[in-house]
Coordinates of C-alpha atoms in Angstrom, one line a residue:
M1302 CA -6.3 -53.4 31.2
S1303 CA -6.3 -51.1 34.2
L1304 CA -7.6 -47.5 34.2
Q1305 CA -4.1 -46.2 34.7
D1306 CA -2.9 -48.0 31.5
V1307 CA -5.8 -46.5 29.5
A1308 CA -5.1 -43.0 30.8
R1309 CA -1.4 -43.4 29.9
K1310 CA -2.2 -44.5 26.3
T1311 CA -4.6 -41.6 25.7
F1312 CA -2.4 -39.0 27.5
V1313 CA 0.9 -39.7 25.7
P1314 CA -0.4 -39.4 22.1
A1315 CA -2.3 -36.2 23.0
T1316 CA 0.8 -34.7 24.5
L1317 CA 2.8 -35.6 21.5
R1318 CA 0.2 -34.1 19.2
N1319 CA 0.1 -30.9 21.2
G1320 CA 3.9 -30.7 21.3
A1321 CA 4.2 -31.2 17.6
A1322 CA 1.5 -28.5 17.0
L1323 CA 3.3 -26.0 19.2
L1324 CA 6.7 -26.8 17.5
G1325 CA 5.0 -26.3 14.1
L1326 CA 3.7 -22.9 15.2
I1327 CA 7.1 -21.9 16.5
V1328 CA 8.8 -22.9 13.2
L1329 CA 6.1 -21.1 11.2
A1330 CA 6.5 -17.9 13.3
L1331 CA 10.3 -18.0 12.8
F1332 CA 9.9 -18.5 9.1
A1333 CA 7.4 -15.6 8.9
W1334 CA 9.9 -13.4 10.7
Y1335 CA 12.9 -14.2 8.6
A1336 CA 10.8 -14.0 5.4
R1337 CA 8.9 -10.9 6.4
N1338 CA 10.2 -8.8 3.6
A1339 CA 9.3 -11.4 1.0
L1340 CA 5.9 -11.7 2.5
L1341 CA 5.4 -7.9 2.4
L1342 CA 6.4 -7.9 -1.3
G1343 CA 3.9 -10.7 -1.8
F1344 CA 1.2 -8.7 -0.2
G1345 CA 2.1 -5.8 -2.5
G1346 CA 1.7 -8.2 -5.4
L1347 CA -1.7 -9.1 -4.0
I1348 CA -2.8 -5.5 -4.2
V1349 CA -1.6 -5.2 -7.8
A1350 CA -3.5 -8.4 -8.6
T1351 CA -6.7 -7.0 -7.0
I1352 CA -6.4 -3.9 -9.1
L1353 CA -5.9 -5.9 -12.3
V1354 CA -8.7 -8.3 -11.6
T1355 CA -11.1 -5.5 -10.7
A1356 CA -10.2 -3.6 -13.9
A1357 CA -10.6 -6.7 -16.0
Q1358 CA -14.2 -7.4 -14.8
P1359 CA -15.9 -4.8 -17.2
I1360 CA -13.6 -5.9 -20.0
K1361 CA -14.8 -9.5 -19.6
R1362 CA -18.4 -8.3 -19.7
W1363 CA -18.1 -6.1 -22.7
T1364 CA -15.7 -8.1 -24.8
P1365 CA -15.3 -11.8 -25.8
L1366 CA -11.9 -12.0 -24.1
G1367 CA -11.3 -14.6 -21.4
H1368 CA -10.0 -13.9 -18.0
R1369 CA -6.3 -13.8 -18.9
G1370 CA -6.8 -11.8 -22.0
A1371 CA -8.9 -9.3 -20.0
V1372 CA -6.2 -9.0 -17.4
W1373 CA -3.5 -8.4 -20.0
L1374 CA -5.7 -5.7 -21.6
A1375 CA -6.5 -4.1 -18.2
G1376 CA -2.8 -4.0 -17.4
L1377 CA -2.0 -2.4 -20.7
L1378 CA -4.7 0.2 -20.4
I1379 CA -3.6 1.1 -16.8
A1380 CA 0.0 1.4 -18.0
L1381 CA -1.0 3.7 -20.9
A1382 CA -3.2 5.8 -18.6
L1383 CA -0.4 6.3 -16.1
A1384 CA 2.2 7.1 -18.8
G1385 CA -0.2 9.7 -20.3
L1386 CA -0.9 11.3 -17.0
I1387 CA 2.8 11.4 -16.1
G1388 CA 3.7 12.9 -19.4
L1389 CA 0.9 15.5 -19.0
I1390 CA 1.8 16.8 -15.6
M1391 CA 5.5 15.9 -15.2
P1392 CA 6.9 19.2 -16.7
T1393 CA 4.7 21.3 -14.4
L1394 CA 5.2 19.0 -11.5
T1395 CA 9.0 19.0 -11.8
Q1396 CA 9.1 22.8 -11.9
Q1397 CA 6.8 23.2 -9.0
A1398 CA 8.6 20.5 -7.0
A1399 CA 11.8 22.5 -7.5
E1400 CA 10.1 25.7 -6.3
L1401 CA 8.7 23.8 -3.3
S1402 CA 12.2 22.5 -2.4
D1403 CA 13.6 26.0 -2.6
A1404 CA 10.8 27.6 -0.6
L1405 CA 10.7 25.2 2.4
P1406 CA 14.1 26.3 3.9
A1407 CA 12.9 29.9 3.8
A1408 CA 9.7 28.8 5.5
L1409 CA 11.6 27.2 8.3
D1410 CA 13.7 30.4 8.7
R1411 CA 10.4 32.4 8.9
V1412 CA 9.1 30.0 11.6
R1413 CA 12.2 30.7 13.7
G1414 CA 11.8 34.4 13.2
V1415 CA 8.1 34.4 14.1
M1416 CA 8.6 32.3 17.3
G1417 CA 11.5 34.3 18.7
E1418 CA 14.5 33.1 20.6
T1419 CA 12.6 32.1 23.8
A1420 CA 9.8 30.3 22.0
L1421 CA 12.4 28.7 19.7
Q1422 CA 14.2 27.2 22.7
D1423 CA 10.8 25.9 24.1
M1424 CA 9.9 24.4 20.8
M1425 CA 13.3 23.1 19.9
S1426 CA 12.3 19.5 20.3
S1427 CA 9.3 20.0 18.0
S1428 CA 11.5 21.8 15.4
A1429 CA 14.0 19.0 15.6
L1430 CA 11.3 16.5 15.2
L1431 CA 10.0 18.3 12.1
Q1432 CA 13.5 18.5 10.6
N1433 CA 14.1 14.8 11.4
L1434 CA 10.8 14.0 9.8
A1435 CA 11.7 15.9 6.7
G1436 CA 15.0 14.2 6.6
H1437 CA 13.4 10.8 7.0
L1438 CA 10.9 11.6 4.2
T1439 CA 13.7 12.5 1.9
R1440 CA 15.6 9.3 2.6
W1441 CA 12.5 7.2 2.4
S1442 CA 11.6 8.8 -1.0
A1443 CA 15.1 8.0 -2.3
A1444 CA 14.8 4.4 -1.0
V1445 CA 11.4 3.9 -2.6
M1446 CA 12.6 5.3 -5.9
G1447 CA 15.7 3.1 -5.8
T1448 CA 14.0 -0.3 -5.1
T1449 CA 13.6 -1.2 -8.7
T1450 CA 14.0 -4.9 -8.1
S1451 CA 11.3 -4.9 -5.4
L1452 CA 8.9 -3.0 -7.6
F1453 CA 9.6 -5.5 -10.4
F1454 CA 8.9 -8.4 -8.1
V1455 CA 5.7 -6.9 -6.9
L1456 CA 4.4 -6.3 -10.5
V1457 CA 5.4 -9.8 -11.7
A1458 CA 3.9 -11.4 -8.6
G1459 CA 0.7 -9.3 -9.0
G1460 CA 0.5 -10.4 -12.7
F1461 CA 0.8 -14.1 -11.7
F1462 CA -1.8 -13.7 -9.0
A1463 CA -4.2 -11.9 -11.3
M1464 CA -3.9 -14.5 -14.1
S1465 CA -5.1 -17.4 -11.9
P1466 CA -6.5 -16.1 -8.6
Q1467 CA -8.6 -19.2 -8.0
L1468 CA -5.5 -21.4 -8.3
H1469 CA -3.6 -19.5 -5.7
R1470 CA -6.6 -19.3 -3.4
D1471 CA -7.3 -23.0 -3.6
G1472 CA -3.6 -23.8 -3.0
L1473 CA -3.8 -21.8 0.2
V1474 CA -7.1 -23.5 1.2
S1475 CA -5.5 -27.0 0.6
L1476 CA -3.2 -26.3 3.6
V1477 CA -6.1 -26.6 6.1
A1478 CA -8.1 -29.7 7.0
P1479 CA -10.7 -30.9 4.5
S1480 CA -13.5 -30.2 7.0
S1481 CA -12.5 -26.5 7.2
Q1482 CA -11.7 -25.9 3.5
E1483 CA -15.2 -24.6 2.5
R1484 CA -15.2 -22.1 5.4
T1485 CA -11.6 -21.0 4.7
R1486 CA -12.4 -20.4 1.1
A1487 CA -15.4 -18.2 2.0
V1488 CA -13.3 -16.2 4.5
L1489 CA -10.6 -15.6 1.9
D1490 CA -13.3 -14.5 -0.6
R1491 CA -14.7 -12.1 2.0
A1492 CA -11.2 -10.6 2.7
G1493 CA -10.7 -10.2 -1.1
K1494 CA -14.0 -8.3 -1.4
G1495 CA -13.1 -6.0 1.5
L1496 CA -9.7 -5.3 0.0
R1497 CA -11.2 -4.4 -3.4
A1498 CA -13.8 -2.1 -1.8
W1499 CA -11.2 -0.4 0.3
L1500 CA -8.8 0.1 -2.7
F1501 CA -11.7 1.5 -4.8
G1502 CA -12.6 4.0 -2.1
Q1503 CA -9.0 4.9 -1.4
M1504 CA -8.3 5.7 -5.0
I1505 CA -11.3 7.9 -5.3
A1506 CA -10.3 9.6 -2.0
M1507 CA -6.7 10.2 -3.2
V1508 CA -7.8 11.7 -6.5
T1509 CA -10.4 13.9 -4.8
V1510 CA -8.1 15.1 -2.1
G1511 CA -5.3 15.8 -4.5
A1512 CA -7.6 17.8 -6.8
A1513 CA -9.2 19.7 -3.9
V1514 CA -5.8 20.7 -2.4
T1515 CA -4.5 21.7 -5.8
L1516 CA -7.5 23.9 -6.5
G1517 CA -7.7 25.3 -3.0
T1518 CA -4.0 26.3 -2.8
W1519 CA -4.2 27.7 -6.3
L1520 CA -7.1 29.9 -5.3
L1521 CA -5.3 31.0 -2.1
G1522 CA -2.3 32.0 -4.2
L1523 CA 0.2 29.6 -2.7
P1524 CA 3.3 28.6 -4.8
A1525 CA 3.5 25.1 -6.3
P1526 CA -0.2 24.2 -6.0
L1527 CA 0.1 21.1 -8.2
A1528 CA 3.0 19.8 -6.2
L1529 CA 1.1 20.3 -2.9
G1530 CA -1.9 18.5 -4.4
V1531 CA 0.2 15.5 -5.6
I1532 CA 1.8 15.3 -2.1
A1533 CA -1.7 15.4 -0.4
G1534 CA -3.1 12.8 -2.8
L1535 CA -0.3 10.3 -2.4
L1536 CA -0.1 10.6 1.3
E1537 CA -3.9 10.1 1.6
F1538 CA -3.0 6.4 1.1
V1539 CA -1.6 6.3 4.6
P1540 CA -4.5 6.8 7.1
V1541 CA -4.4 9.1 10.1
L1542 CA -0.7 10.3 9.7
G1543 CA -0.7 10.8 6.0
P1544 CA -3.0 13.8 5.9
V1545 CA -1.1 15.5 8.8
V1546 CA 2.3 15.1 7.1
A1547 CA 0.8 16.3 3.8
A1548 CA -0.4 19.5 5.3
L1549 CA 3.0 20.5 6.6
P1550 CA 4.5 21.8 3.4
G1551 CA 1.5 24.0 2.6
V1552 CA 1.2 25.4 6.0
L1553 CA 5.0 26.2 6.1
L1554 CA 4.8 27.9 2.7
A1555 CA 1.8 30.0 3.9
M1556 CA 3.8 31.2 7.0
T1557 CA 6.3 32.8 4.6
I1558 CA 3.4 35.0 3.3
S1559 CA 1.4 36.0 6.3
P1560 CA -0.2 34.6 9.5
T1561 CA -3.6 35.1 7.8
M1562 CA -2.5 33.0 4.9
M1563 CA -1.3 30.3 7.3
I1564 CA -4.7 30.2 9.0
W1565 CA -6.6 30.0 5.6
T1566 CA -4.2 27.2 4.4
A1567 CA -4.6 25.2 7.6
G1568 CA -8.4 25.6 7.4
L1569 CA -8.3 24.4 3.8
Y1570 CA -6.5 21.2 4.7
V1571 CA -8.9 20.6 7.7
L1572 CA -11.9 21.2 5.5
V1573 CA -10.7 18.9 2.7
E1574 CA -10.0 16.1 5.2
Q1575 CA -13.3 16.5 7.0
L1576 CA -15.2 16.3 3.7
E1577 CA -13.3 13.3 2.7
S1578 CA -13.7 11.5 6.1
N1579 CA -17.4 12.3 6.7
M1580 CA -18.9 12.5 3.2
L1581 CA -16.8 10.9 0.6
L1582 CA -15.5 7.7 2.2
P1583 CA -18.8 6.7 3.8
M1584 CA -20.4 6.7 0.3
V1585 CA -17.7 4.8 -1.5
E1586 CA -16.6 2.3 1.2
Q1587 CA -20.0 1.1 2.4
S1588 CA -18.9 -2.6 2.1
V1589 CA -15.6 -2.2 3.9
A1590 CA -15.2 -3.2 7.5
D1591 CA -15.5 -0.2 9.8
V1592 CA -11.9 -0.1 11.1
P1593 CA -11.5 2.4 13.9
P1594 CA -8.9 5.1 13.4
A1595 CA -7.1 4.1 16.5
V1596 CA -6.6 0.6 15.0
F1597 CA -5.1 2.2 11.9
L1598 CA -2.8 4.3 14.0
L1599 CA -1.5 1.3 16.0
A1600 CA -1.1 -0.7 12.8
I1601 CA 1.0 2.1 11.3
V1602 CA 3.3 2.1 14.3
S1603 CA 3.6 -1.7 14.7
I1604 CA 3.8 -2.6 11.1
G1605 CA 6.2 0.3 10.3
S1606 CA 8.5 -0.8 13.1
I1607 CA 8.7 -4.3 11.6
F1608 CA 8.8 -3.5 7.8
G1609 CA 10.0 0.1 7.7
I1610 CA 8.6 2.7 5.3
A1611 CA 7.2 -0.1 3.0
G1612 CA 5.2 -1.3 6.0
V1613 CA 3.9 2.2 6.7
I1614 CA 2.7 2.5 3.1
L1615 CA 1.0 -0.9 3.1
S1616 CA -0.2 -0.8 6.7
A1617 CA -3.8 0.3 5.8
P1618 CA -4.7 -2.5 3.4
M1619 CA -2.9 -5.0 5.6
T1620 CA -5.1 -3.8 8.5
V1621 CA -8.3 -4.0 6.5
V1622 CA -7.5 -7.6 5.5
A1623 CA -6.5 -8.6 9.0
Y1624 CA -9.6 -6.9 10.4
V1625 CA -11.9 -8.8 8.0
L1626 CA -10.2 -12.1 8.7
I1627 CA -10.4 -11.7 12.5
S1628 CA -14.0 -10.6 12.3
A1629 CA -15.0 -13.6 10.2
L1630 CA -12.9 -16.2 12.0
Y1631 CA -13.4 -15.1 15.6
I1632 CA -15.6 -12.1 16.4
D1633 CA -18.6 -13.1 14.3
P1634 CA -18.8 -16.7 15.6
L1635 CA -18.2 -15.5 19.2
N1636 CA -21.2 -13.2 19.0
G1637 CA -23.5 -15.5 17.1
R1638 CA -23.2 -13.8 13.8
D1639 CA -21.5 -16.6 11.9
T1640 CA -23.0 -16.6 8.4
L1641 CA -20.1 -18.3 6.6
P1642 CA -19.9 -20.0 4.1
E1643 CA -22.2 -18.3 1.7

């Protein structure tokens, strides 16, 4: 057999394998694109499952219940706690939300009066942007409230994931070559730990920021302090942009009172955010990958452009998981810090 025949026999199978792998990647990318909404809902279910499994851990330690019984009990306790909280604050929140809705148009009129005609023309693009943002927020809120089917799917998927997390993890691991399964399992476990730590820290941050804004705006004498605090707490889930958007209603309301009140209110939001960023989160998120704020901002824009408002809401946990996976699979081995599997 000549050298040319040997080269032909080795080159052709390698070319076919590479071509098949490339075709498989293209098909997989097309499938991910067309199924992106279902994949996003599945990731939402993964977040629900993470919360349920985390809440079930102390129940398993303190009671004789098994894993599934502990998950059921954790879900029931979470549902009862949310129902009690909603029943406790809903009357006041509804009243203050109505007050806030009535006061914001007057605040915008006051802004126009304070700026004057010339300044208004110079800032028209910014005012239009603010009004468009408010309109988008209203439509997004209505869309989120109306997606009952999607929410039901997320909750059901989260329940299934929480009931048997190892089964779903091992099913995903079985898709890779046997030689890489142990490493893949360790990488997925690390990503799960990072997501749990981030969610824990984010929940503490949301409650703390919401309580601080409520107390601070109440002390300043702004109307609807509870509504302002709830808005600030919920938008804290969206990094970088969320706190900025959350401060807009409070600052606009303060402008209807006096310029001094506006300065005090803006200072309150800045102080709360600085305390949360520099003191609270470093203490409660020590085990989370240190994702740079610029990465979060780019993730919000890119993921939001693909998935819409749901992508904006889930962009932060998606970024955390992606950051952990990329670090474990590429960055750490490249820099000689490959410690997997444990």
